[in-house]
Amino acid sequence: MTHILIIEDEPSLRELLVKNLTYEGYTVEATDDGIPGLAAHQACPADLIVLDLMLPRLDGFRVVQELRRVRDTVPIFMLTARGSEEDRVKGLSLGADDYLVKPFSLLEFMARIKAILRRVQPQELPSTLLSGPFRFDLASFQVYRHEQLVNCTPREFRLLEILITHPGRTHSRSELVEQAWADDAKPTLRTVDVHIANLRRKLDDGEDRACIATVGGEGYRWTLAVEKT
Ligand code: CA
């Protein structure tokens, strides 16, 4: 679980950030000054630190300085007062990763937090999935049935990828269009049916007929258990 440390001396803002980050599923610890902040990070290293620059005793600059001095690479997200461009430049040059000027919108705050975490914690996707007689190689976009290559088009593979990475979940046809034709002109829903019919023909040989189920005439679902390797 991603752990975020907030160092902010303004109680109402601190509480608001704690509440919203907790709601988003992060574990959150909060302190009101640099010294307890560094101590908290030492006791339980954070994955990201939200750091106010103007703090009563040990200010944000010195917190960044201290962390970087001991070669701690934890991402630091600074909160700065409006108009203090010099402070922002100083903070960034000391080694902070990003900043936001107060007052800021919570939506932007959350988006920036997620962007920083995405940069530092790239999602590790499994490269191979096993399901029934199938092996999916997500890196090379190939699917094998009993280790025999099944010839899928890139679009068919994309549809399969959506289904098998959420096994048991029904995807409506419009959802499949959105995800599988993300950057292109959107086809009709009927086109999805045609692709799924082709996929079924390619995947099934009589034994495993129901690997892609039609659900309520609305959407499709991968029915077999999927194992990550
Ligand atoms: Ca402050």
Short mmCIF file of C-alpha atoms and ligand atoms in Angstrom, two decimals:
data_model
loop_
_atom_site.label_atom_id
_atom_site.label_comp_id
_atom_site.label_asym_id
_atom_site.label_seq_id
_atom_site.Cartn_x
_atom_site.Cartn_y
_atom_site.Cartn_z
CA MET A 1 0.00 0.00 0.00
CA THR A 2 1.28 3.44 -0.90
CA HIS A 3 2.22 5.48 2.16
CA ILE A 4 2.06 9.27 2.02
CA LEU A 5 3.50 11.63 4.61
CA ILE A 6 2.09 15.14 4.90
CA ILE A 7 4.14 17.88 6.56
CA GLU A 8 1.86 20.91 6.83
CA ASP A 9 1.34 23.25 9.77
CA GLU A 10 -2.08 24.58 8.75
CA PRO A 11 -4.50 22.26 10.60
CA SER A 12 -7.52 22.67 8.29
CA LEU A 13 -5.53 22.03 5.12
CA ARG A 14 -3.69 19.14 6.75
CA GLU A 15 -6.95 17.51 7.80
CA LEU A 16 -8.47 18.01 4.36
CA LEU A 17 -5.48 16.37 2.63
CA VAL A 18 -5.41 13.47 5.11
CA LYS A 19 -9.12 12.86 4.59
CA ASN A 20 -8.95 12.93 0.81
CA LEU A 21 -5.80 10.86 0.46
CA THR A 22 -7.18 8.27 2.89
CA TYR A 23 -10.39 8.18 0.89
CA GLU A 24 -8.34 7.45 -2.23
CA GLY A 25 -6.88 4.40 -0.51
CA TYR A 26 -3.46 5.65 0.59
CA THR A 27 -2.13 5.19 4.09
CA VAL A 28 -1.46 8.65 5.38
CA GLU A 29 0.57 10.11 8.22
CA ALA A 30 0.60 13.81 8.98
CA THR A 31 2.83 16.09 11.03
CA ASP A 32 2.94 19.85 11.51
CA ASP A 33 6.65 20.57 11.24
CA GLY A 34 9.92 19.48 9.63
CA ILE A 35 11.49 17.76 12.62
CA PRO A 36 8.58 15.41 13.45
CA GLY A 37 8.17 14.99 9.70
CA LEU A 38 11.72 13.70 9.21
CA ALA A 39 11.33 11.50 12.30
CA ALA A 40 8.09 10.03 10.96
CA HIS A 41 9.73 9.31 7.61
CA GLN A 42 12.65 7.66 9.32
CA ALA A 43 10.36 5.48 11.43
CA CYS A 44 8.11 4.53 8.52
CA PRO A 45 9.53 5.54 5.12
CA ALA A 46 6.96 7.28 2.95
CA ASP A 47 6.47 6.59 -0.77
CA LEU A 48 5.78 10.30 -1.25
CA ILE A 49 6.05 13.37 0.97
CA VAL A 50 3.68 16.34 0.67
CA LEU A 51 5.72 19.19 2.07
CA ASP A 52 4.68 22.70 2.98
CA LEU A 53 7.56 25.15 2.55
CA MET A 54 6.70 27.59 5.33
CA LEU A 55 6.83 25.67 8.58
CA PRO A 56 7.34 27.12 12.05
CA ARG A 57 10.63 25.50 13.05
CA LEU A 58 12.36 23.37 10.41
CA ASP A 59 11.09 24.69 7.08
CA GLY A 60 10.43 22.76 3.88
CA PHE A 61 13.70 23.79 2.21
CA ARG A 62 15.70 22.30 5.04
CA VAL A 63 13.60 19.13 4.97
CA VAL A 64 14.33 18.68 1.24
CA GLN A 65 17.99 19.47 1.83
CA GLU A 66 18.27 16.98 4.65
CA LEU A 67 16.54 14.18 2.74
CA ARG A 68 18.68 14.69 -0.36
CA ARG A 69 21.83 15.04 1.73
CA VAL A 70 21.37 11.49 2.99
CA ARG A 71 20.56 10.42 -0.61
CA ASP A 72 16.92 9.73 0.15
CA THR A 73 15.13 9.76 -3.22
CA VAL A 74 11.56 9.82 -1.87
CA PRO A 75 9.39 11.97 -4.21
CA ILE A 76 8.67 15.36 -2.63
CA PHE A 77 5.61 17.38 -3.58
CA MET A 78 5.91 20.97 -2.32
CA LEU A 79 3.08 23.25 -1.36
CA THR A 80 4.05 26.89 -1.74
CA ALA A 81 2.49 30.28 -1.19
CA ARG A 82 1.22 32.25 -4.15
CA GLY A 83 3.71 34.50 -5.86
CA SER A 84 6.84 32.99 -4.39
CA GLU A 85 8.45 31.96 -7.65
CA GLU A 86 11.87 32.20 -6.09
CA ASP A 87 10.82 29.69 -3.41
CA ARG A 88 9.52 27.26 -5.98
CA VAL A 89 12.73 27.44 -8.00
CA LYS A 90 14.77 26.99 -4.86
CA GLY A 91 12.67 24.02 -3.74
CA LEU A 92 12.94 22.32 -7.12
CA SER A 93 16.67 22.95 -7.34
CA LEU A 94 17.15 21.44 -3.89
CA GLY A 95 15.51 18.27 -5.18
CA ALA A 96 11.73 18.53 -4.80
CA ASP A 97 9.85 16.79 -7.62
CA ASP A 98 6.82 18.99 -8.16
CA TYR A 99 4.94 21.84 -6.51
CA LEU A 100 1.50 23.31 -6.23
CA VAL A 101 0.69 26.91 -5.34
CA LYS A 102 -1.84 27.55 -2.56
CA PRO A 103 -4.76 27.79 -2.72
CA PHE A 104 -5.15 24.81 -5.04
CA SER A 105 -8.01 22.60 -6.13
CA LEU A 106 -8.22 19.18 -4.52
CA LEU A 107 -8.80 17.64 -7.93
CA GLU A 108 -5.52 19.03 -9.19
CA PHE A 109 -3.76 17.98 -6.00
CA MET A 110 -4.95 14.38 -6.38
CA ALA A 111 -4.09 14.31 -10.09
CA ARG A 112 -0.54 15.52 -9.39
CA ILE A 113 -0.06 13.00 -6.59
CA LYS A 114 -1.12 10.20 -8.90
CA ALA A 115 1.11 11.48 -11.71
CA ILE A 116 4.17 11.56 -9.42
CA LEU A 117 3.42 8.06 -8.13
CA ARG A 118 2.95 6.76 -11.68
CA ARG A 119 6.36 8.11 -12.60
CA VAL A 120 8.11 6.52 -9.66
CA GLN A 121 6.12 3.30 -9.35
CA PRO A 122 5.63 2.02 -12.88
CA GLN A 123 2.87 -0.56 -12.89
CA GLU A 124 4.40 -3.96 -13.25
CA LEU A 125 2.14 -5.85 -15.56
CA PRO A 126 2.53 -9.59 -15.74
CA SER A 127 3.81 -10.50 -19.17
CA THR A 128 2.18 -13.93 -19.29
CA LEU A 129 -1.30 -15.03 -18.29
CA LEU A 130 -2.49 -18.63 -18.20
CA SER A 131 -6.15 -19.51 -18.56
CA GLY A 132 -7.51 -22.97 -19.29
CA PRO A 133 -5.69 -24.24 -22.39
CA PHE A 134 -4.52 -20.72 -23.24
CA ARG A 135 -1.32 -18.86 -22.70
CA PHE A 136 -1.32 -15.13 -23.38
CA ASP A 137 1.96 -13.38 -23.98
CA LEU A 138 1.11 -9.75 -23.34
CA ALA A 139 4.56 -8.55 -24.34
CA SER A 140 4.53 -10.05 -27.83
CA PHE A 141 0.71 -9.92 -28.31
CA GLN A 142 0.45 -13.63 -28.97
CA VAL A 143 -2.04 -16.18 -27.73
CA TYR A 144 -1.37 -19.92 -27.68
CA ARG A 145 -3.86 -22.73 -27.29
CA HIS A 146 -2.22 -25.93 -26.00
CA GLU A 147 1.00 -24.14 -27.02
CA GLN A 148 -0.20 -23.79 -30.61
CA LEU A 149 -0.18 -20.20 -31.82
CA VAL A 150 -3.65 -18.81 -32.48
CA ASN A 151 -3.58 -16.24 -35.27
CA CYS A 152 -5.30 -13.16 -33.92
CA THR A 153 -5.39 -9.73 -35.44
CA PRO A 154 -4.04 -6.92 -33.21
CA ARG A 155 -7.61 -5.75 -32.58
CA GLU A 156 -8.73 -9.22 -31.59
CA PHE A 157 -5.79 -9.51 -29.25
CA ARG A 158 -6.68 -6.15 -27.69
CA LEU A 159 -10.26 -7.35 -27.08
CA LEU A 160 -8.96 -10.56 -25.56
CA GLU A 161 -6.55 -8.62 -23.38
CA ILE A 162 -9.40 -6.52 -21.97
CA LEU A 163 -11.46 -9.63 -21.22
CA ILE A 164 -8.72 -11.78 -19.72
CA THR A 165 -7.24 -9.06 -17.52
CA HIS A 166 -10.68 -8.73 -15.86
CA PRO A 167 -11.84 -12.34 -15.76
CA GLY A 168 -15.42 -12.85 -14.61
CA ARG A 169 -16.34 -9.25 -15.29
CA THR A 170 -18.87 -8.43 -17.98
CA HIS A 171 -17.76 -5.75 -20.43
CA SER A 172 -20.53 -4.05 -22.36
CA ARG A 173 -20.01 -3.69 -26.08
CA SER A 174 -19.73 0.09 -25.82
CA GLU A 175 -17.10 -0.33 -23.11
CA LEU A 176 -15.14 -2.66 -25.40
CA VAL A 177 -15.39 -0.12 -28.22
CA GLU A 178 -14.06 2.61 -25.92
CA GLN A 179 -11.11 0.54 -24.79
CA ALA A 180 -10.19 -1.45 -27.86
CA TRP A 181 -10.62 1.38 -30.35
CA ALA A 182 -9.23 4.04 -28.04
CA ASP A 183 -7.47 6.19 -30.60
CA ASP A 184 -9.44 5.39 -33.70
CA ALA A 185 -12.78 6.09 -35.26
CA LYS A 186 -15.34 4.18 -33.22
CA PRO A 187 -17.00 1.28 -34.99
CA THR A 188 -20.60 0.23 -34.49
CA LEU A 189 -21.46 -2.13 -31.63
CA ARG A 190 -22.21 -4.77 -34.23
CA THR A 191 -18.51 -4.71 -35.21
CA VAL A 192 -17.65 -5.84 -31.70
CA ASP A 193 -19.97 -8.83 -32.12
CA VAL A 194 -18.23 -9.72 -35.38
CA HIS A 195 -14.80 -9.57 -33.79
CA ILE A 196 -15.95 -11.65 -30.82
CA ALA A 197 -17.51 -14.22 -33.16
CA ASN A 198 -14.21 -14.47 -35.05
CA LEU A 199 -12.30 -14.81 -31.79
CA ARG A 200 -14.57 -17.58 -30.59
CA ARG A 201 -14.06 -19.44 -33.83
CA LYS A 202 -10.31 -19.12 -33.48
CA LEU A 203 -10.13 -20.00 -29.80
CA ASP A 204 -12.66 -22.81 -29.58
CA ASP A 205 -12.28 -26.26 -31.01
CA GLY A 206 -15.23 -27.95 -29.41
CA GLU A 207 -13.78 -28.62 -25.98
CA ASP A 208 -13.71 -25.16 -24.49
CA ARG A 209 -16.68 -23.59 -26.17
CA ALA A 210 -17.63 -21.09 -23.52
CA CYS A 211 -14.39 -19.22 -22.84
CA ILE A 212 -16.11 -16.00 -23.96
CA ALA A 213 -19.67 -15.85 -22.67
CA THR A 214 -22.36 -13.52 -23.97
CA VAL A 215 -24.05 -11.93 -21.00
CA GLY A 216 -27.66 -10.84 -21.25
CA GLY A 217 -27.24 -9.79 -24.87
CA GLU A 218 -25.35 -6.80 -23.46
CA GLY A 219 -21.74 -7.72 -23.23
CA TYR A 220 -19.02 -10.29 -22.98
CA ARG A 221 -17.14 -12.00 -20.22
CA TRP A 222 -14.10 -14.27 -20.01
CA THR A 223 -15.30 -17.31 -18.10
CA LEU A 224 -12.10 -19.23 -17.30
CA ALA A 225 -9.89 -18.60 -14.31
CA VAL A 226 -6.76 -16.60 -15.11
CA GLU A 227 -3.42 -17.14 -13.48
CA LYS A 228 -0.60 -14.63 -13.59
CA THR A 229 2.92 -15.92 -13.96
CA CA B 1 2.79 26.81 6.39
#
